[in-house]
Amino acid sequence: EHAIAVDGFENHKSHAIDVRSTHSDTNSRYYAYIEEDSFKALLEQLVDGTKSSERPRYKCGEEIALFLVVSAMTGVRPMEWLGARLHETYFDYDTKLTLGPVLEVETLKQSRRREDNPLKAKRYLVLDEWPEAQLNRLRVMLDVV
């Protein structure tokens, strides 16, 4: 906090970031919401160069920004990226339809499920209405992972 207060440029950039949190009954804090302007400011800070040079401020800033954007677009949890696979076409045996593209995700959250929601090892996100630019971001993300 002291470093941010001293550096006026950083203070200006970071001041716009507003993350909403909630407290659970276990005194844990969950960061559940970030406003669009704050999210943009965070992404900009991750990929911008330093004030004194045009070198990136963070070594993996672009990868972290990509991770945040694609995770927000898909809802995939951080540890689920390791087992995620993109299928350009996917045959669904239940509906007998060939779909594509489809993101296959190994579901890690298995505890505290409702009784009417059976445990499933995988979930499938149909991305057929996604623009090509978003699909490309997803492909790059999977390559990075």
mmCIF file of C-alpha atoms in Angstrom:
data_model
loop_
_atom_site.group_PDB
_atom_site.id
_atom_site.type_symbol
_atom_site.label_atom_id
_atom_site.label_comp_id
_atom_site.label_asym_id
_atom_site.label_seq_id
_atom_site.Cartn_x
_atom_site.Cartn_y
_atom_site.Cartn_z
ATOM 1 C CA GLU A 1 0.000 0.000 0.000
ATOM 2 C CA HIS A 2 2.877 2.342 0.800
ATOM 3 C CA ALA A 3 4.530 1.685 -2.584
ATOM 4 C CA ILE A 4 1.272 2.391 -4.405
ATOM 5 C CA ALA A 5 0.768 5.625 -2.463
ATOM 6 C CA VAL A 6 4.306 6.791 -3.313
ATOM 7 C CA ASP A 7 4.120 6.033 -7.035
ATOM 8 C CA GLY A 8 1.514 8.394 -8.502
ATOM 9 C CA PHE A 9 1.316 6.551 -11.828
ATOM 10 C CA GLU A 10 0.667 3.201 -10.189
ATOM 11 C CA ASN A 11 -1.752 4.798 -7.751
ATOM 12 C CA HIS A 12 -3.763 6.219 -10.642
ATOM 13 C CA LYS A 13 -3.906 2.847 -12.429
ATOM 14 C CA SER A 14 -4.610 0.704 -9.367
ATOM 15 C CA HIS A 15 -7.115 3.051 -7.788
ATOM 16 C CA ALA A 16 -9.743 2.106 -10.387
ATOM 17 C CA ILE A 17 -9.634 -1.593 -9.483
ATOM 18 C CA ASP A 18 -12.626 -2.395 -7.305
ATOM 19 C CA VAL A 19 -13.173 -6.020 -6.339
ATOM 20 C CA ARG A 20 -16.312 -6.971 -4.435
ATOM 21 C CA SER A 21 -15.996 -9.624 -1.768
ATOM 22 C CA THR A 22 -18.319 -11.625 0.394
ATOM 23 C CA HIS A 23 -17.705 -13.323 3.709
ATOM 24 C CA SER A 24 -18.833 -16.875 4.307
ATOM 25 C CA ASP A 25 -19.870 -18.403 7.590
ATOM 26 C CA THR A 26 -16.292 -19.761 7.929
ATOM 27 C CA ASN A 27 -14.747 -16.248 7.958
ATOM 28 C CA SER A 28 -13.235 -16.851 4.544
ATOM 29 C CA ARG A 29 -13.311 -14.050 2.028
ATOM 30 C CA TYR A 30 -14.404 -14.876 -1.496
ATOM 31 C CA TYR A 31 -13.749 -12.385 -4.274
ATOM 32 C CA ALA A 32 -16.830 -12.781 -6.381
ATOM 33 C CA TYR A 33 -17.186 -9.739 -8.591
ATOM 34 C CA ILE A 34 -15.100 -7.163 -10.397
ATOM 35 C CA GLU A 35 -16.674 -4.330 -12.356
ATOM 36 C CA GLU A 36 -15.960 -4.051 -16.099
ATOM 37 C CA ASP A 37 -13.905 -0.850 -15.793
ATOM 38 C CA SER A 38 -11.850 -2.358 -12.980
ATOM 39 C CA PHE A 39 -11.302 -5.550 -14.974
ATOM 40 C CA LYS A 40 -10.091 -3.521 -17.956
ATOM 41 C CA ALA A 41 -7.746 -1.524 -15.705
ATOM 42 C CA LEU A 42 -6.339 -4.749 -14.271
ATOM 43 C CA LEU A 43 -5.751 -6.236 -17.733
ATOM 44 C CA GLU A 44 -4.132 -3.016 -18.921
ATOM 45 C CA GLN A 45 -1.818 -3.010 -15.926
ATOM 46 C CA LEU A 46 -0.817 -6.627 -16.617
ATOM 47 C CA VAL A 47 0.181 -6.032 -20.244
ATOM 48 C CA ASP A 48 1.501 -2.452 -20.167
ATOM 49 C CA GLY A 49 5.174 -1.600 -20.037
ATOM 50 C CA THR A 50 6.763 0.278 -17.195
ATOM 51 C CA LYS A 51 6.763 4.069 -17.244
ATOM 52 C CA SER A 52 10.545 4.332 -17.645
ATOM 53 C CA SER A 53 10.834 1.726 -20.412
ATOM 54 C CA GLU A 54 8.560 -0.134 -22.755
ATOM 55 C CA ARG A 55 9.561 -3.509 -21.355
ATOM 56 C CA PRO A 56 6.668 -5.472 -19.908
ATOM 57 C CA ARG A 57 6.006 -4.745 -16.255
ATOM 58 C CA TYR A 58 5.351 -8.411 -15.474
ATOM 59 C CA LYS A 59 7.231 -11.363 -16.926
ATOM 60 C CA CYS A 60 4.041 -13.371 -17.594
ATOM 61 C CA GLY A 61 1.570 -10.475 -17.642
ATOM 62 C CA GLU A 62 0.142 -11.314 -21.067
ATOM 63 C CA GLU A 63 -0.392 -14.959 -20.104
ATOM 64 C CA ILE A 64 -2.083 -13.966 -16.836
ATOM 65 C CA ALA A 65 -4.352 -11.515 -18.674
ATOM 66 C CA LEU A 66 -5.254 -14.235 -21.179
ATOM 67 C CA PHE A 67 -5.921 -16.664 -18.315
ATOM 68 C CA LEU A 68 -8.262 -14.182 -16.601
ATOM 69 C CA VAL A 69 -10.187 -13.333 -19.780
ATOM 70 C CA VAL A 70 -10.652 -16.906 -20.996
ATOM 71 C CA SER A 71 -11.514 -18.155 -17.502
ATOM 72 C CA ALA A 72 -14.176 -15.455 -17.237
ATOM 73 C CA MET A 73 -15.540 -16.369 -20.685
ATOM 74 C CA THR A 74 -15.775 -20.102 -19.942
ATOM 75 C CA GLY A 75 -16.193 -20.404 -16.175
ATOM 76 C CA VAL A 76 -13.411 -22.998 -16.073
ATOM 77 C CA ARG A 77 -11.709 -23.156 -12.674
ATOM 78 C CA PRO A 78 -7.911 -22.625 -12.554
ATOM 79 C CA MET A 79 -7.011 -26.256 -11.838
ATOM 80 C CA GLU A 80 -9.476 -27.518 -14.462
ATOM 81 C CA TRP A 81 -7.400 -26.005 -17.278
ATOM 82 C CA LEU A 82 -4.887 -28.837 -16.944
ATOM 83 C CA GLY A 83 -7.437 -31.398 -18.138
ATOM 84 C CA ALA A 84 -9.374 -29.188 -20.578
ATOM 85 C CA ARG A 85 -9.515 -30.262 -24.233
ATOM 86 C CA LEU A 86 -10.988 -28.451 -27.222
ATOM 87 C CA HIS A 87 -12.738 -30.684 -29.756
ATOM 88 C CA GLU A 88 -13.379 -29.070 -33.127
ATOM 89 C CA THR A 89 -16.187 -31.642 -33.541
ATOM 90 C CA TYR A 90 -17.730 -33.783 -30.840
ATOM 91 C CA PHE A 91 -20.331 -36.535 -31.145
ATOM 92 C CA ASP A 92 -22.828 -36.477 -28.274
ATOM 93 C CA TYR A 93 -24.063 -40.034 -27.666
ATOM 94 C CA ASP A 94 -27.089 -38.849 -25.681
ATOM 95 C CA THR A 95 -28.538 -36.622 -28.410
ATOM 96 C CA LYS A 96 -26.881 -38.345 -31.415
ATOM 97 C CA LEU A 97 -25.703 -34.937 -32.613
ATOM 98 C CA THR A 98 -22.288 -33.907 -33.843
ATOM 99 C CA LEU A 99 -21.417 -30.639 -32.160
ATOM 100 C CA GLY A 100 -18.483 -28.364 -32.474
ATOM 101 C CA PRO A 101 -16.436 -26.825 -31.248
ATOM 102 C CA VAL A 102 -16.811 -28.218 -27.729
ATOM 103 C CA LEU A 103 -14.614 -27.621 -24.681
ATOM 104 C CA GLU A 104 -14.328 -30.767 -22.552
ATOM 105 C CA VAL A 105 -13.516 -30.039 -18.904
ATOM 106 C CA GLU A 106 -12.754 -32.509 -16.141
ATOM 107 C CA THR A 107 -14.906 -31.254 -13.265
ATOM 108 C CA LEU A 108 -12.954 -30.833 -10.051
ATOM 109 C CA LYS A 109 -15.673 -29.430 -7.800
ATOM 110 C CA GLN A 110 -17.413 -32.544 -6.581
ATOM 111 C CA SER A 111 -18.184 -31.775 -2.947
ATOM 112 C CA ARG A 112 -21.380 -30.267 -1.506
ATOM 113 C CA ARG A 113 -23.471 -31.009 -4.589
ATOM 114 C CA ARG A 114 -27.242 -30.934 -4.410
ATOM 115 C CA GLU A 115 -29.046 -34.280 -4.532
ATOM 116 C CA ASP A 116 -30.727 -33.394 -7.829
ATOM 117 C CA ASN A 117 -27.336 -32.658 -9.436
ATOM 118 C CA PRO A 118 -25.522 -35.986 -9.891
ATOM 119 C CA LEU A 119 -21.756 -36.109 -9.899
ATOM 120 C CA LYS A 120 -20.322 -35.971 -13.393
ATOM 121 C CA ALA A 121 -16.654 -36.424 -14.121
ATOM 122 C CA LYS A 122 -16.729 -34.091 -17.129
ATOM 123 C CA ARG A 123 -18.742 -31.212 -18.466
ATOM 124 C CA TYR A 124 -18.952 -30.034 -22.054
ATOM 125 C CA LEU A 125 -19.270 -26.423 -23.161
ATOM 126 C CA VAL A 126 -20.689 -26.052 -26.672
ATOM 127 C CA LEU A 127 -18.983 -23.070 -28.289
ATOM 128 C CA ASP A 128 -20.661 -23.119 -31.703
ATOM 129 C CA GLU A 129 -21.890 -19.528 -31.367
ATOM 130 C CA TRP A 130 -18.556 -18.111 -30.244
ATOM 131 C CA PRO A 131 -16.851 -15.662 -32.619
ATOM 132 C CA GLU A 132 -13.601 -16.880 -34.161
ATOM 133 C CA ALA A 133 -11.582 -14.304 -32.171
ATOM 134 C CA GLN A 134 -12.811 -15.793 -28.876
ATOM 135 C CA LEU A 135 -12.106 -19.329 -30.081
ATOM 136 C CA ASN A 136 -8.591 -18.252 -31.004
ATOM 137 C CA ARG A 137 -8.046 -16.869 -27.489
ATOM 138 C CA LEU A 138 -9.195 -20.208 -26.105
ATOM 139 C CA ARG A 139 -6.833 -22.120 -28.429
ATOM 140 C CA VAL A 140 -3.896 -19.944 -27.368
ATOM 141 C CA MET A 141 -4.834 -20.445 -23.719
ATOM 142 C CA LEU A 142 -4.832 -24.215 -24.146
ATOM 143 C CA ASP A 143 -1.450 -24.020 -25.905
ATOM 144 C CA VAL A 144 -0.037 -22.014 -22.981
ATOM 145 C CA VAL A 145 -1.394 -24.509 -20.467
#
